[in-house]
Structures are given as structure tokens and as C-alpha cells.
Short mmCIF file of C-alpha atoms in Angstrom, two decimals:
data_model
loop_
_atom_site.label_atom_id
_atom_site.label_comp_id
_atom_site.label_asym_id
_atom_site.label_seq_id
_atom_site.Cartn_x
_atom_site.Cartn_y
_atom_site.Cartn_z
CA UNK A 299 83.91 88.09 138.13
CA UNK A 300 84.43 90.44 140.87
CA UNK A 301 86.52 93.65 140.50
CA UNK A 302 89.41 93.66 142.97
CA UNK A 303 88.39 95.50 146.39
CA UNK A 304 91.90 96.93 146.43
CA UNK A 305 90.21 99.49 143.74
CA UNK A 306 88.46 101.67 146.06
CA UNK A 307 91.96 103.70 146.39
CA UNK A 308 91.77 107.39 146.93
CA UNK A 309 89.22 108.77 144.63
CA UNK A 310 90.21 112.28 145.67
CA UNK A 311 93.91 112.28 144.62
CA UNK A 312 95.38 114.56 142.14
CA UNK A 313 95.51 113.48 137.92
CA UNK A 314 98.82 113.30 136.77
CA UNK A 315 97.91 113.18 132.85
CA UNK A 316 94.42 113.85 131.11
CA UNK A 317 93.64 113.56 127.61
CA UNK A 318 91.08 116.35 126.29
CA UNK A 319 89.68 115.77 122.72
CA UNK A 320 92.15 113.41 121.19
CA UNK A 321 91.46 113.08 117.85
CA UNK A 322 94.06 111.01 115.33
CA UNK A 323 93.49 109.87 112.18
CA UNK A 324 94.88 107.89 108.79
CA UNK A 325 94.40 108.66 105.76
CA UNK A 326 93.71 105.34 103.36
CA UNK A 327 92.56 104.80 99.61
CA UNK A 328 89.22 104.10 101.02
CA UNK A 329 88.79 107.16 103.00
CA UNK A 330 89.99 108.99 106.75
CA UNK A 331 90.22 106.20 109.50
CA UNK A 332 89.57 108.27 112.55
CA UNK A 333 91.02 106.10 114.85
CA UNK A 334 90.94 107.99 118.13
CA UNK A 335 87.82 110.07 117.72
CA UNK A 336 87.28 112.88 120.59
CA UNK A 337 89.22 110.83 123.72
CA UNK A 338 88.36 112.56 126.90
CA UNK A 339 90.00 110.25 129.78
CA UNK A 340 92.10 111.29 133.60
CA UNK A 341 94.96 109.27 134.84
CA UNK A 342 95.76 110.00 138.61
CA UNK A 343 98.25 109.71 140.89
CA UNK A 344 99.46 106.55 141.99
CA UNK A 345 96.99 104.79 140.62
CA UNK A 346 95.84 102.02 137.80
CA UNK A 347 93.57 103.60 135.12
CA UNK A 348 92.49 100.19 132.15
CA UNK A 349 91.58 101.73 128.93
CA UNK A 350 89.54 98.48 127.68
CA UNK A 351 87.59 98.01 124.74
CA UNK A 352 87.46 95.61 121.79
CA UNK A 353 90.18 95.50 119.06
CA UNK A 354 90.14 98.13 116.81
CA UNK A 355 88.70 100.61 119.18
CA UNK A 356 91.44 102.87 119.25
CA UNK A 357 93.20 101.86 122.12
CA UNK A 358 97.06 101.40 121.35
CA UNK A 359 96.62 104.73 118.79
CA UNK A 360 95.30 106.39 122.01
CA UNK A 361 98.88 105.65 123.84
CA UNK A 362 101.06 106.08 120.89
CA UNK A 363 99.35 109.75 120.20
CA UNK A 364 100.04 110.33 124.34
CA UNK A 365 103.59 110.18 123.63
CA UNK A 366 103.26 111.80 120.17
CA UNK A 367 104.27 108.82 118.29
CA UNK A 368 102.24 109.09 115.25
CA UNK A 369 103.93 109.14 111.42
CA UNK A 370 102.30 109.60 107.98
CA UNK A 371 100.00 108.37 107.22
CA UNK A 372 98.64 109.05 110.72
CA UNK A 373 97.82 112.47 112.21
CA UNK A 374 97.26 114.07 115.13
CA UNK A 375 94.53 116.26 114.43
CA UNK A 376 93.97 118.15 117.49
CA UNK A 377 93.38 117.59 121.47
CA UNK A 378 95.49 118.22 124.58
CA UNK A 379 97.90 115.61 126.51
CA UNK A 380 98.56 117.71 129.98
CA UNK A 381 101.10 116.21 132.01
CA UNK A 382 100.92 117.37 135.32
CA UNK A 383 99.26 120.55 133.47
CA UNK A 384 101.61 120.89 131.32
CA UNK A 385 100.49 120.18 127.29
CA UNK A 386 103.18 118.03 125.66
CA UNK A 387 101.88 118.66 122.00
CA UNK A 388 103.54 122.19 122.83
CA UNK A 389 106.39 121.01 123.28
CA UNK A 390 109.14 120.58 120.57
CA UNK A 391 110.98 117.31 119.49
CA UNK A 392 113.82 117.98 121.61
CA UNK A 393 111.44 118.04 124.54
CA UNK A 394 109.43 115.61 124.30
CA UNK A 395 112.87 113.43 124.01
CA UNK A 396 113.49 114.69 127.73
CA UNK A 397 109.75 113.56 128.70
CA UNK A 398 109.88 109.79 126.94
CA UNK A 399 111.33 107.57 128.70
CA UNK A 400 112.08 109.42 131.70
CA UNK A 401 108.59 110.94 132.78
CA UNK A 402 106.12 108.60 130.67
CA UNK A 403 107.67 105.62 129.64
CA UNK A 404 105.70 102.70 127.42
CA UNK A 405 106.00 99.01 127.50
CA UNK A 406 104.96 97.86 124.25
CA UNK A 407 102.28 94.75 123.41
CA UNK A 408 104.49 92.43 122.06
CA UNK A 409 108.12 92.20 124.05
CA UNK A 410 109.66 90.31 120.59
CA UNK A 411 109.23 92.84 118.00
CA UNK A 412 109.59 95.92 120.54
CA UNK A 413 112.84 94.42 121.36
CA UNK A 414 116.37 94.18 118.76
CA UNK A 415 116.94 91.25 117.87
CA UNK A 416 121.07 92.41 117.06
CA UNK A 417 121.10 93.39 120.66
CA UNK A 418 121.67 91.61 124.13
CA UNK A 419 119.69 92.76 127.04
CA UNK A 420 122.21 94.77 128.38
CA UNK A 421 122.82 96.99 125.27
CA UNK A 422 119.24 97.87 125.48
CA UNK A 423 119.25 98.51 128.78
CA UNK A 424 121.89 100.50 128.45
CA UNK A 425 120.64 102.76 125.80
CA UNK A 426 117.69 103.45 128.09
CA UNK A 427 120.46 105.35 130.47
CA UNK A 428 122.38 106.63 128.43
CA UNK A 429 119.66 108.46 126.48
CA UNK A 430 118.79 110.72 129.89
CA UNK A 431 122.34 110.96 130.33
CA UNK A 432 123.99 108.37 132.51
CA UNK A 433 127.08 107.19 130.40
CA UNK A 434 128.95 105.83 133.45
CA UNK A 435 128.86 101.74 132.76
CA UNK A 436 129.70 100.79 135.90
CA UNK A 437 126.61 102.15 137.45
CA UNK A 438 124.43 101.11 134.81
CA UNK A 439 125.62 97.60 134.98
CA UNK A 440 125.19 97.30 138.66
CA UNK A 441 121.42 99.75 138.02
CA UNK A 442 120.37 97.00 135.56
CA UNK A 443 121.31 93.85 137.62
CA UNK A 444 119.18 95.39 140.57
CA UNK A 445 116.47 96.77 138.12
CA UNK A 446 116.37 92.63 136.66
CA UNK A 447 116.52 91.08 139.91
CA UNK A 448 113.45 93.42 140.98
CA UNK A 449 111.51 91.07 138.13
CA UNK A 450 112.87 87.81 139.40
CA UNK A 451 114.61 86.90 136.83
CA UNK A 452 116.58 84.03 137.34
CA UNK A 453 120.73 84.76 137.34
CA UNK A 454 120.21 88.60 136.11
CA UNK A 455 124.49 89.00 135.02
CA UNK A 456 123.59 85.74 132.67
CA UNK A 457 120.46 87.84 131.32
CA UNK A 458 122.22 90.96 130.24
CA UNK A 459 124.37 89.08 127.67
CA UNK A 460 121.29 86.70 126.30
CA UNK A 461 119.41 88.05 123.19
CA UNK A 462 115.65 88.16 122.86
CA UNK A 463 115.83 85.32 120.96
CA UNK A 464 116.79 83.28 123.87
CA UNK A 465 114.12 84.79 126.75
CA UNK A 466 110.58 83.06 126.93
CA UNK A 467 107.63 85.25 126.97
CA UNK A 468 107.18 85.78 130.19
CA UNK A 469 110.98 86.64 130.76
CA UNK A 470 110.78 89.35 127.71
CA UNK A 471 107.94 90.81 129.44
CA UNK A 472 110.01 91.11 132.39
CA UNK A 473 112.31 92.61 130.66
CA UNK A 474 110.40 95.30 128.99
CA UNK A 475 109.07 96.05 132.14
CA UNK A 476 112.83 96.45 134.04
CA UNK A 477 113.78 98.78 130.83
CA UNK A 478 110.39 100.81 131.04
CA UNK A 479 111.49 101.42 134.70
CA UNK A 480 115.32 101.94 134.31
CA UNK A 481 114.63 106.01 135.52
CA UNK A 482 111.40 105.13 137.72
CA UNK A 483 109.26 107.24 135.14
CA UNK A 484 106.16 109.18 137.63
CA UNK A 485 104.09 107.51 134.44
CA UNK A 486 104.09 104.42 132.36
CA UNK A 487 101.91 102.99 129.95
CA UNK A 488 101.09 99.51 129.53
CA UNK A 489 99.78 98.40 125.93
CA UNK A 490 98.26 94.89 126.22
CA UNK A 491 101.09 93.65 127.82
CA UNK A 492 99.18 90.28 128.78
CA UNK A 493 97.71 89.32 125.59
CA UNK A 494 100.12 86.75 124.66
CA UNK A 495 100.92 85.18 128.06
CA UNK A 496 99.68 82.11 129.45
CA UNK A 497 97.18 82.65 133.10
CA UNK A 498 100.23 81.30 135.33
CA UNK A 499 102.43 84.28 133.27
CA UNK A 500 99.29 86.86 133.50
CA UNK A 501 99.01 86.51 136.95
CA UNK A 502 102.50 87.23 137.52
CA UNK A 503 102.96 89.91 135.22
CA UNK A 504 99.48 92.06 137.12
CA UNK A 505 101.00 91.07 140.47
CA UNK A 506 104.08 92.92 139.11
CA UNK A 507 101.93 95.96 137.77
CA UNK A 508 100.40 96.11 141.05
CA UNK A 509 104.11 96.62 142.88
CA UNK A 510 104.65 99.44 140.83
CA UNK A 511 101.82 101.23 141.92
CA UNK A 512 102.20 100.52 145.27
CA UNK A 513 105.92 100.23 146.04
CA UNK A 514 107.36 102.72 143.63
CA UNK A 515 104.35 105.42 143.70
CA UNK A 516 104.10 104.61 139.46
CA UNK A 517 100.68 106.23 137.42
CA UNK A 518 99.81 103.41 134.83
CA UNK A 519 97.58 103.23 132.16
CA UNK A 520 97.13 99.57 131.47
CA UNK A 521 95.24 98.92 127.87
CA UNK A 522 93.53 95.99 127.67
CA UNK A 523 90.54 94.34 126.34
CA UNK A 524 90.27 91.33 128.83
CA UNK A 525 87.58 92.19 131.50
CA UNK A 526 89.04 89.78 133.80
CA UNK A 527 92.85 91.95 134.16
CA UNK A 528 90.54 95.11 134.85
CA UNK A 529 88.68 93.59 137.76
CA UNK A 530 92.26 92.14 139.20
CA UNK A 531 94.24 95.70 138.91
CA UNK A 532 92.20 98.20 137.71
CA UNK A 533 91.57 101.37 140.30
CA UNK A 534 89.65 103.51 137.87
CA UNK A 535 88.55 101.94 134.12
CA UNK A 536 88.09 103.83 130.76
CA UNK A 537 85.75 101.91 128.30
CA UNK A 538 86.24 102.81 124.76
CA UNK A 539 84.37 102.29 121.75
CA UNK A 540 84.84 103.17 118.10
CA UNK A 541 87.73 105.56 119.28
CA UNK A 542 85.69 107.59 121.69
CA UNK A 543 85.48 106.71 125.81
CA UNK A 544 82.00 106.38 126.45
CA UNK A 545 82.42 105.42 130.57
CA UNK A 546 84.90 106.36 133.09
CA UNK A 547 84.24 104.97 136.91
CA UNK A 548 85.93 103.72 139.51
CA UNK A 549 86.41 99.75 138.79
CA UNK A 550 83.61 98.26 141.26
CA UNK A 551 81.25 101.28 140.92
CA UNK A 552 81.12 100.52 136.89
CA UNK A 553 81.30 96.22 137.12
CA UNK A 554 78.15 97.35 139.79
CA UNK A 555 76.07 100.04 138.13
CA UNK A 556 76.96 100.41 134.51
CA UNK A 557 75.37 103.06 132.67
CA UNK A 558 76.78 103.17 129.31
CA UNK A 559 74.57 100.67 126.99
CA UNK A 560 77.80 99.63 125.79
CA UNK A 561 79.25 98.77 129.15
CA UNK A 562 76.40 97.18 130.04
CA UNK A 563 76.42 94.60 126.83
CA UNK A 564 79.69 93.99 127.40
CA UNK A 565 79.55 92.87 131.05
CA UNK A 566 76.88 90.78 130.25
CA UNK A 567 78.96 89.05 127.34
CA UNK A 568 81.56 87.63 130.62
CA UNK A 569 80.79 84.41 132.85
CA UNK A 570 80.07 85.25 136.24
CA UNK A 571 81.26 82.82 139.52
CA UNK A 572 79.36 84.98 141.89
CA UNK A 573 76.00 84.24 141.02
CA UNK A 574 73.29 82.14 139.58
CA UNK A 575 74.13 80.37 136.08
CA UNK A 576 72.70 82.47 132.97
CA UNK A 577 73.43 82.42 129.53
CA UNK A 578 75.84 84.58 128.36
CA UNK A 579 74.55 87.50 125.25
CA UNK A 580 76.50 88.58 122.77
CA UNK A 581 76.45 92.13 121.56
CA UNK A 582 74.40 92.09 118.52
CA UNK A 583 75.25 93.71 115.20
CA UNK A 584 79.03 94.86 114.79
CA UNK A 585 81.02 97.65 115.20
CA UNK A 586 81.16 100.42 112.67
CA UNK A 587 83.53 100.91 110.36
CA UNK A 588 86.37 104.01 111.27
CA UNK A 589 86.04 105.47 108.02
CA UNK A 590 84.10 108.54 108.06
CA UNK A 591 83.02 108.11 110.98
CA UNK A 592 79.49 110.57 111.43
CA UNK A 593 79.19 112.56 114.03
CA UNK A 594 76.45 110.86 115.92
CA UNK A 595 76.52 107.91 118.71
CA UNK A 596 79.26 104.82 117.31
CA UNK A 597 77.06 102.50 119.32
CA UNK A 598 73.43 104.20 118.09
CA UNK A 599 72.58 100.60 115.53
CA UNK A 600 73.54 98.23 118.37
CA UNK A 601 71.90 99.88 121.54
CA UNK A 602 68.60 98.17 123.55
CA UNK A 603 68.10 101.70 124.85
CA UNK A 604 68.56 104.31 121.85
CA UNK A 605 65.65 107.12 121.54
CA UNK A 606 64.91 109.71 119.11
CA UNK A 607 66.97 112.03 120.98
CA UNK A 608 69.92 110.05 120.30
CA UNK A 609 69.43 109.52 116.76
CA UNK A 610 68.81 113.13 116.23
CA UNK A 611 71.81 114.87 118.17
CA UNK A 612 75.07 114.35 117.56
CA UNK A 613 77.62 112.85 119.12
CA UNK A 614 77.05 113.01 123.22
CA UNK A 615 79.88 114.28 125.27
CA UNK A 616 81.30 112.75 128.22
CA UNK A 617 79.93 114.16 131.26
CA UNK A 618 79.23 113.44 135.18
CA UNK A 619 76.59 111.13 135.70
CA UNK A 620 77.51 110.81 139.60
CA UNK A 621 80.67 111.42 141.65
CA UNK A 622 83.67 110.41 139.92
CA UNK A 623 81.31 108.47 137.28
CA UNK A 624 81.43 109.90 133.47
CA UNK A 625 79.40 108.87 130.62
CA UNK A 626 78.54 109.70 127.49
CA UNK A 627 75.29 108.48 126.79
CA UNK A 628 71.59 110.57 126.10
CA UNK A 629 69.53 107.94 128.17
CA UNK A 630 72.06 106.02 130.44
CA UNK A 631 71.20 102.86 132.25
CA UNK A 632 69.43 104.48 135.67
CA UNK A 633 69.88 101.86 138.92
CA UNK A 634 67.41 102.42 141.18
#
């Protein structure tokens, strides 16, 4: 598997959003799930940043605390969201309204449920105007024809009046992704938006993810836990485990050098094309659980490389191993 070459964008260009200390939590009969535990990760401009890790790492509660979007019995406990240095927990309601949507929009995992089923494409493409403030229906009309033909959707004045009922996968997808950029948001986050998509459908969908980077200047944070979409799209990638980031690199410097434990495992878990046949290791032992999570290394029980030093500190923080290259890690994989 070879990360895409088109990843060695700009490493110097500004970050649009950056997460500082996320922490977000639920509270359960059993005990406090801390779901996103300490995030630390930079999105920059015009550029694709894959948050990837397995399920239950924390991913999608990572995106849905970005935008604020937690309810009881979840919490945001503390951190900082800056967009373009601005923090949005700051803000109030009524603000953040003005930001969602507009600034950072979201295209949700599963195009079915995120989508009414009482309403025809049009209506909900028409709520996505009017709630910035464009009530004139002639121009949204004419806005969501273009913004449908843009995803090659077949017949786009058809489209508008069909409910989700009667769209395929692929063409929901589409659709979500037309309705995420009905105001060209400078942001957008992408929440497994491949997962349930055949390869023929996949391909299409990154090669549309792709466009928006490069044709409309779009930020995206693409959440995933298939390997394979970060190495075709991915300029920078964010692995996460047990609701911390342990690695941020750019894509072919981390499929390359590795120096999370973690990343490393996980790498070797993936068939390669590109070299000599091997046998593929799993990961051994299992994640731990989210509840009460102690304040030392998530991966500690399942690491090849853990010393004393790591079982006797807490938690490590993410820091700069080499340029651009963050890990969080006591004794990181050194290449020589």
C-alpha cells in the first residue's frame, strides 16, 4: 500500500482549526466513558487531515465535540476548538448557529439516517440556504441543480423531488456531500463517509473529496479507519487510540517511518503490493476499556517497546519528534 505522492502538499501552510486538549465524556451506570481523552490534532489550509483509528477510539465524538454537538449524557469537559484562532466553545448558541453549516460544515457516516425520510432532496437542500439566510427560491433552485450536477448525478431537477428512500448509496452520499457544500464552507468534516460503499463507489466518492480540496480551496478532516482511503487522500494523518492522538505526520513520512508503537502494529496488520510476501500480525491483546480510563499510556499492555519509564509516568504528551512529525510516545520507534 503506498500513500498517495500527491500528499507531500505544502507542509508550511497556515492551520485553519486545531484542537487543544479535547476531553468529552459520558456518564453510564458502569462508570465515566471518556471518550475523547486529551485530543491534541492541526487541520491546515487547503488540505486533507484522516483522523484514523479503530472503532471505538473516539473518532466521530472527536467531530461532533468540534462542532459542539454533544447532549446529556455526554460532556464536554474542557479543551479548545480555534477556528482560524478564534475558540468556538466561547461562543454562544446563537453563534455557533452562524459557524455550522456555513464555516464548518459535516457530512455525516451514514447518508440514510442523517437524511429525512418526510423530505425530498430539495426541501433539504433548501433548508441548508435558508438557514444562512437565502430565502429567495429561485436562486436556490437553480444553486442546488448546479451544486447536484457538480456530483454527477444523473438528471439533477428529477433528484430534487426524489426522497432518500429512492437514492442508492452512492447517490445519498452525493447528496450529503452537495448539501455539506451548499455555502462552500472554508471547512468540512467527513465522518466515515466510505464505510458503507462498495470500492467502485469509494473510489468515486475520494476522487470527489480530492476536488474539493483542490478546486474549491476546502480544509477536510476525513475520519476513517480504513488505511487504504488515508494512503489515497490523506495530506497529513492523525492516528488515534483510546480517545487520545498518539501520531500526527505527513501521510508518506508516517506509512515510511512510524514511530508510535501503535502505528507501527497497525501498519503491519495491512497487506502490502510493494514488496516481498510476509505474513500479516495482528495487534495482540485488546483495547482498553473507556471507563475510567487511568492516566497512564492506553496502549502500555499491548506495546513490543514499553519500559519502566512508561509504566511509571503518566500519560505522555504529544510532542515533536521531527519536523512536522508529533508523537506521543516515551521510547518511539527510532529509524536509523
Amino acid at each position: 500500500m503506498n500513500p498517495n505522492h500527491q500528499s507531500s502538499h505544502n507542509l508550511s501552510k497556515p492551520v485553519i482549526l486545531q484542537v487543544e486538549d479535547l476531553h468529552t465524556s459520558f456518564k453510564s451506570f458502569e462508570g465515566e466513558v471518556k471518550a475523547v481523552n486529551g485530543v491534541n490534532l492541526e487541520l491546515r489550509k487547503n488540505s486533507i487531515l484522516c483522523l484514523v483509528g479503530e472503532s471505538g477510539s473516539g473518532k466521530s465524538v472527536t467531530a461532533l465535540s468540534i462542532l459542539n454537538l454533544i447532549y446529556s449524557p455526554g460532556r464536554i469537559d474542557k479543551g479548545k476548538i480555534l477556528f482560524n484562532g478564534k475558540n468556538l466553545f466561547s461562543l454562544s448558541e446563537n453563534e455557533l448557529r452562524q459557524i455550522r453549516g456555513k464555516e464548518i460544515s459535516m457530512i455525516f457516516q451514514d447518508p440514510t439516517s442523517a437524511l429525512n425520510p418526510l423530505l425530498n432532496v430539495g426541501s433539504h437542500m433548501e433548508e441548508m440556504f435558508m438557514a444562512h439566510g437565502n430565502t429567495d427560491k429561485k436562486s436556490i433552485k437553480e444553486r442546488s441543480i448546479d451544486l447536484l450536477r457538480q456530483m454527477d448525478l444523473p438528471n439533477p431537477e428529477h433528484i430534487l423531488k426524489q426522497h432518500p428512500f429512492q437514492l442508492s448509496g452512492g447517490m445519498a452520499q452525493r447528496v450529503m456531500i452537495a448539501m455539506a457544500m451548499v455555502w462552500n464552507p472554508p471547512v468540512l468534516i467527513a465522518d466515515e463517509i466510505t464505510s458503507s460503499l462498495d470500492v467502485t463507489l469509494q473510489a468515486d466518492i475520494l476522487d470527489r473529496i480530492r476536488r474539493l480540496r483542490d478546486y474549491n480551496h476546502s480544509s477536510i478532516l476525513l475520519i476513517t479507519h480504513d488505511m487504504g482511503v488515508v494512503a489515497q487522500v490523506a495530506d497529513h494523518v492523525a492516528v488515534m487510540y483510546a480517545g487520545s492522538v498518539v501520531e500526527q505526520a505527513p501521510t508518506i513520512d508516517l506509512f515510511k517511518n512510524p514511530k508510535h508503537p501503535y502505528t507501527s502494529a497497525l501498519l503491519q496488520t495491512l497487506p502490502r503490493l510493494d514488496g516481498p510476501k510476509r505474513r500479516l500480525n495482528p495487534i495482540r491483546g485488546a483495547p482498553p476499556t473507556m471507563i475510567d480510563l487511568p492516566d497512564k499510556c492506553a496502549f502500555l499492555d499491548r506495546c513490543f517497546k514499553a519500559t519502566s519509564e512508561c509504566r511509571l509516568n503518566t500519560r505522555p504528551r504529544l510532542l515533536e519528534a521531527d519536523q512536522d512529525h508529533m508523537v506521543a510516545c516515551y521510547n518511539p520507534i527510532i529509524n536509523t
